[in-house]
Each structure stands twice: as C-alpha cells, then as structure tokens.
GROMACS .gro file of C-alpha atoms in nm:
model
  191
    1ASP     CA    1  -1.429  -3.818   6.034
    2ASN     CA    2  -1.399  -3.463   5.960
    3PHE     CA    3  -1.366  -3.508   5.619
    4GLU     CA    4  -1.664  -3.414   5.372
    5ASP     CA    5  -1.715  -3.694   5.108
    6THR     CA    6  -1.686  -3.488   4.778
    7ARG     CA    7  -1.687  -3.796   4.540
    8ASN     CA    8  -2.036  -3.716   4.392
    9ALA     CA    9  -2.026  -3.338   4.422
   10PRO     CA   10  -2.052  -3.161   4.096
   11ILE     CA   11  -1.707  -3.002   3.942
   12VAL     CA   12  -1.726  -2.641   3.922
   13LYS     CA   13  -1.506  -2.502   3.646
   14GLU     CA   14  -1.378  -2.159   3.654
   15PRO     CA   15  -1.342  -1.974   3.347
   16THR     CA   16  -1.006  -1.943   3.192
   17PRO     CA   17  -0.921  -1.596   3.077
   18LYS     CA   18  -0.817  -1.629   2.719
   19ILE     CA   19  -0.577  -1.392   2.553
   20VAL     CA   20  -0.691  -1.321   2.201
   21PRO     CA   21  -0.378  -1.310   1.981
   22PRO     CA   22  -0.312  -0.979   1.817
   23LEU     CA   23  -0.469  -0.967   1.452
   24LEU     CA   24  -0.280  -0.878   1.125
   25ASP     CA   25  -0.450  -0.537   0.997
   26VAL     CA   26  -0.373  -0.324   0.691
   27TYR     CA   27  -0.401   0.024   0.658
   28THR     CA   28  -0.412   0.148   0.288
   29PHE     CA   29  -0.397   0.495   0.143
   30ASN     CA   30  -0.308   0.660  -0.177
   31VAL     CA   31  -0.023   0.961  -0.149
   32ALA     CA   32  -0.152   1.275  -0.170
   33GLY     CA   33   0.025   1.563  -0.388
   34VAL     CA   34   0.156   1.348  -0.654
   35THR     CA   35   0.026   1.623  -0.934
   36ALA     CA   36   0.238   1.906  -0.742
   37LYS     CA   37   0.608   1.987  -0.724
   38ASN     CA   38   0.801   1.822  -0.472
   39GLU     CA   39   1.031   2.021  -0.212
   40GLU     CA   40   1.307   2.005  -0.485
   41LYS     CA   41   1.073   2.183  -0.736
   42GLN     CA   42   1.053   1.883  -0.935
   43ASP     CA   43   0.733   1.791  -1.109
   44ILE     CA   44   0.608   1.467  -0.923
   45GLN     CA   45   0.427   1.312  -1.227
   46LYS     CA   46   0.738   1.342  -1.443
   47LEU     CA   47   0.954   1.225  -1.163
   48LEU     CA   48   0.743   0.905  -1.095
   49LYS     CA   49   0.719   0.817  -1.460
   50GLN     CA   50   1.103   0.865  -1.502
   51LYS     CA   51   1.179   0.647  -1.202
   52GLY     CA   52   0.909   0.393  -1.286
   53LYS     CA   53   1.072   0.341  -1.641
   54LEU     CA   54   1.419   0.315  -1.502
   55TYR     CA   55   1.316   0.083  -1.245
   56LEU     CA   56   1.165  -0.150  -1.489
   57LYS     CA   57   1.473  -0.150  -1.690
   58GLU     CA   58   1.709  -0.193  -1.421
   59ASN     CA   59   1.522  -0.495  -1.293
   60GLY     CA   60   1.438  -0.663  -1.632
   61ILE     CA   61   1.050  -0.633  -1.577
   62GLU     CA   62   0.843  -0.548  -1.883
   63SER     CA   63   0.608  -0.290  -1.885
   64PHE     CA   64   0.236  -0.380  -1.866
   65GLY     CA   65   0.295  -0.691  -1.671
   66GLY     CA   66   0.483  -0.837  -1.981
   67PHE     CA   67   0.140  -0.895  -2.171
   68LYS     CA   68   0.122  -0.816  -2.551
   69ASN     CA   69  -0.179  -0.665  -2.717
   70LYS     CA   70  -0.300  -0.996  -2.842
   71GLU     CA   71  -0.290  -1.146  -2.495
   72ILE     CA   72  -0.459  -0.854  -2.356
   73ILE     CA   73  -0.762  -0.928  -2.609
   74GLU     CA   74  -0.749  -1.296  -2.554
   75ASP     CA   75  -0.753  -1.283  -2.171
   76TYR     CA   76  -0.962  -0.951  -2.154
   77LEU     CA   77  -0.711  -0.799  -1.935
   78GLU     CA   78  -0.663  -0.452  -1.802
   79VAL     CA   79  -0.285  -0.379  -1.724
   80SER     CA   80  -0.088  -0.073  -1.631
   81GLU     CA   81   0.252   0.029  -1.751
   82PHE     CA   82   0.394  -0.025  -1.393
   83GLU     CA   83   0.199  -0.308  -1.294
   84ASP     CA   84   0.486  -0.498  -1.138
   85ILE     CA   85   0.661  -0.246  -0.953
   86LEU     CA   86   0.643  -0.342  -0.596
   87LEU     CA   87   0.861  -0.128  -0.333
   88THR     CA   88   0.891  -0.232   0.028
   89LYS     CA   89   0.945  -0.096   0.378
   90GLN     CA   90   1.311   0.013   0.293
   91ASP     CA   91   1.216   0.210   0.021
   92ILE     CA   92   0.997   0.454   0.199
   93SER     CA   93   1.021   0.697   0.452
   94PHE     CA   94   0.763   0.863   0.675
   95VAL     CA   95   0.869   1.235   0.795
   96PRO     CA   96   0.635   1.441   1.006
   97GLU     CA   97   0.623   1.799   0.920
   98PRO     CA   98   0.474   1.970   1.225
   99THR     CA   99   0.578   2.305   1.073
  100ASN     CA  100   0.351   2.264   0.752
  101LYS     CA  101   0.143   2.572   0.739
  102TYR     CA  102  -0.152   2.398   0.618
  103ASP     CA  103  -0.148   2.081   0.868
  104SER     CA  104   0.076   2.049   1.202
  105ASN     CA  105   0.007   1.673   1.148
  106ALA     CA  106   0.139   1.625   0.794
  107ILE     CA  107   0.353   1.341   0.703
  108LYS     CA  108   0.597   1.358   0.410
  109LEU     CA  109   0.663   1.069   0.219
  110TYR     CA  110   0.976   0.974   0.046
  111ILE     CA  111   1.074   0.688  -0.173
  112LYS     CA  112   1.419   0.573  -0.244
  113PHE     CA  113   1.536   0.550  -0.597
  114ASP     CA  114   1.896   0.458  -0.682
  115GLU     CA  115   1.946   0.491  -0.276
  116VAL     CA  116   1.836   0.848  -0.307
  117PRO     CA  117   1.532   0.934  -0.125
  118MET     CA  118   1.274   1.173  -0.310
  119HIS     CA  119   0.973   1.342  -0.188
  120ILE     CA  120   0.664   1.213  -0.361
  121GLY     CA  121   0.395   1.360  -0.164
  122TYR     CA  122   0.203   1.341   0.168
  123VAL     CA  123  -0.006   1.095   0.362
  124PRO     CA  124  -0.348   1.233   0.289
  125LYS     CA  125  -0.474   1.476   0.564
  126GLU     CA  126  -0.762   1.244   0.659
  127ASP     CA  127  -0.519   0.960   0.703
  128ASN     CA  128  -0.231   1.110   0.873
  129ILE     CA  129  -0.319   1.088   1.251
  130GLU     CA  130  -0.418   0.728   1.202
  131VAL     CA  131  -0.097   0.649   1.007
  132LYS     CA  132   0.119   0.837   1.265
  133SER     CA  133  -0.046   0.631   1.520
  134ILE     CA  134   0.029   0.318   1.332
  135LEU     CA  135   0.388   0.416   1.285
  136GLU     CA  136   0.441   0.494   1.673
  137ASN     CA  137   0.229   0.231   1.841
  138GLU     CA  138   0.173  -0.092   1.606
  139ASP     CA  139   0.404  -0.367   1.515
  140ILE     CA  140   0.463  -0.325   1.138
  141ARG     CA  141   0.535  -0.610   0.951
  142ARG     CA  142   0.576  -0.518   0.623
  143ILE     CA  143   0.482  -0.187   0.396
  144GLU     CA  144   0.396  -0.249   0.012
  145VAL     CA  145   0.445   0.043  -0.212
  146ARG     CA  146   0.285   0.026  -0.572
  147PHE     CA  147   0.210   0.238  -0.875
  148VAL     CA  148  -0.137   0.309  -0.962
  149GLY     CA  149  -0.285   0.484  -1.243
  150GLY     CA  150  -0.058   0.615  -1.534
  151LYS     CA  151  -0.100   0.428  -1.891
  152ILE     CA  152  -0.337   0.169  -1.873
  153LYS     CA  153  -0.430  -0.077  -2.155
  154SER     CA  154  -0.756  -0.250  -2.187
  155VAL     CA  155  -0.995  -0.387  -2.412
  156GLU     CA  156  -1.283  -0.220  -2.585
  157TYR     CA  157  -1.475  -0.340  -2.868
  158ASP     CA  158  -1.448  -0.122  -3.196
  159ASP     CA  159  -1.767  -0.103  -3.412
  160GLU     CA  160  -1.600  -0.010  -3.731
  161LYS     CA  161  -1.349  -0.266  -3.745
  162ASP     CA  162  -1.611  -0.528  -3.583
  163LYS     CA  163  -1.361  -0.670  -3.339
  164ASP     CA  164  -1.193  -0.607  -2.982
  165VAL     CA  165  -0.900  -0.386  -2.993
  166VAL     CA  166  -0.663  -0.254  -2.709
  167VAL     CA  167  -0.700   0.093  -2.606
  168THR     CA  168  -0.467   0.297  -2.392
  169VAL     CA  169  -0.561   0.579  -2.155
  170GLU     CA  170  -0.336   0.780  -1.949
  171LEU     CA  171  -0.454   0.865  -1.600
  172THR     CA  172  -0.260   1.054  -1.318
  173LEU     CA  173   0.007   0.829  -1.179
  174GLY     CA  174  -0.006   0.777  -0.812
  175ILE     CA  175   0.119   0.584  -0.542
  176GLU     CA  176  -0.068   0.344  -0.303
  177VAL     CA  177   0.080   0.261   0.038
  178LYS     CA  178  -0.009  -0.028   0.232
  179ILE     CA  179   0.099  -0.068   0.580
  180HIS     CA  180   0.058  -0.432   0.732
  181PHE     CA  181   0.074  -0.437   1.100
  182LEU     CA  182   0.019  -0.653   1.424
  183LYS     CA  183  -0.250  -0.481   1.655
  184LYS     CA  184  -0.101  -0.452   1.989
  185ASP     CA  185  -0.410  -0.422   2.196
  186MET     CA  186  -0.490  -0.761   2.318
  187THR     CA  187  -0.824  -0.836   2.429
  188VAL     CA  188  -0.899  -1.063   2.745
  189SER     CA  189  -1.216  -1.262   2.706
  190SER     CA  190  -1.334  -1.539   2.944
  191SER     CA  191  -1.541  -1.856   2.815
   0.00000   0.00000   0.00000
C-alpha cells in the first residue's frame, strides 16, 4: 500500500523545446564602380554593353524582353534592353581586397563572360561587411546577377501626335546581385 493513486491527478506537461528551422533570406545590392574603369583599364560601361549584347546573341534571347513597340504600347510596359539576362552563382566571384587603399574591407566582383572572369566593380562600401559575413557564415542557396538600367523603353503620350508612343531612355547600366541564403542561427523557443 505504499503506492499513491494518481489516476485523477492533473497531467503536467513539460514544454517541449522547438527548433525553429532556418529561414531563407535575400541580400540585395547594386555593384559599385560600374561607371569607372576596371583593373584592366577597360571602361566598365562599354564592357557591360558589349558583353550584354553578346550574351543575348549567343543565347538566342531578344533584347527588350522580345517585346515590339506595338506590344509595349498595348500593354503599357516598361522594358530594358537586357531584361532577360540572368547570371548565376557560377558566373560571379567575390574577391576580398584587404590592400585596397580606400577600404580594407573592399570586395571586388568578377563576372564570367565566355569563361573569362572580368572585374566589373565592387560590393558597395556600406554592404561589404554584411556580404563578407554572409559569404563566410551562411548557407548560400543561389545568387542571381541581373543587368539593371541601360536602354529602357516605355510609353509616353505625345501631344503633337495625340497618341501613345514608345520612348527610349538610356540610364547608367548596372549590375544587381541577390544572394539567397539560409540563416544558420537557429532560435530555440518553448511553447
């Protein structure tokens, strides 16, 4: 009779620790220095235009997303010349440059065109410490590299002609980089 009757005793449930799975995050920046000359003394703007046109041609891609002026007007679109160029993780290299006289945290960016890496600028100074940390400590799932700016076609109303027309403007051609990664720090919470 040394046993206690626990049949009607309340059940106490201990909180179970839950591991929150890592979340996919994206870090985006535009490459700095695209209006300068690269380490080979090449004008980066000219290089990007030349390589962008070659990429479209070699991959059978039409410029301006393949849209004709009539379609741009009908659908009121805004499209860029290099709209459909998407480079990936295999096409870009991040190279730390600790001897850079302006910033010891500088990171040079190279993009492969025809399997030849070409210097096209830098991670912006305000982003380089974060980007370095992501590259060293996170699980990178994919990197997207897109052309931004350059020649852009859009629709404007022409008062003299009394109709919508396609206009082309040319902005500085740049490169946008998106790093998709899994955050490694897993938070433990109880519920």
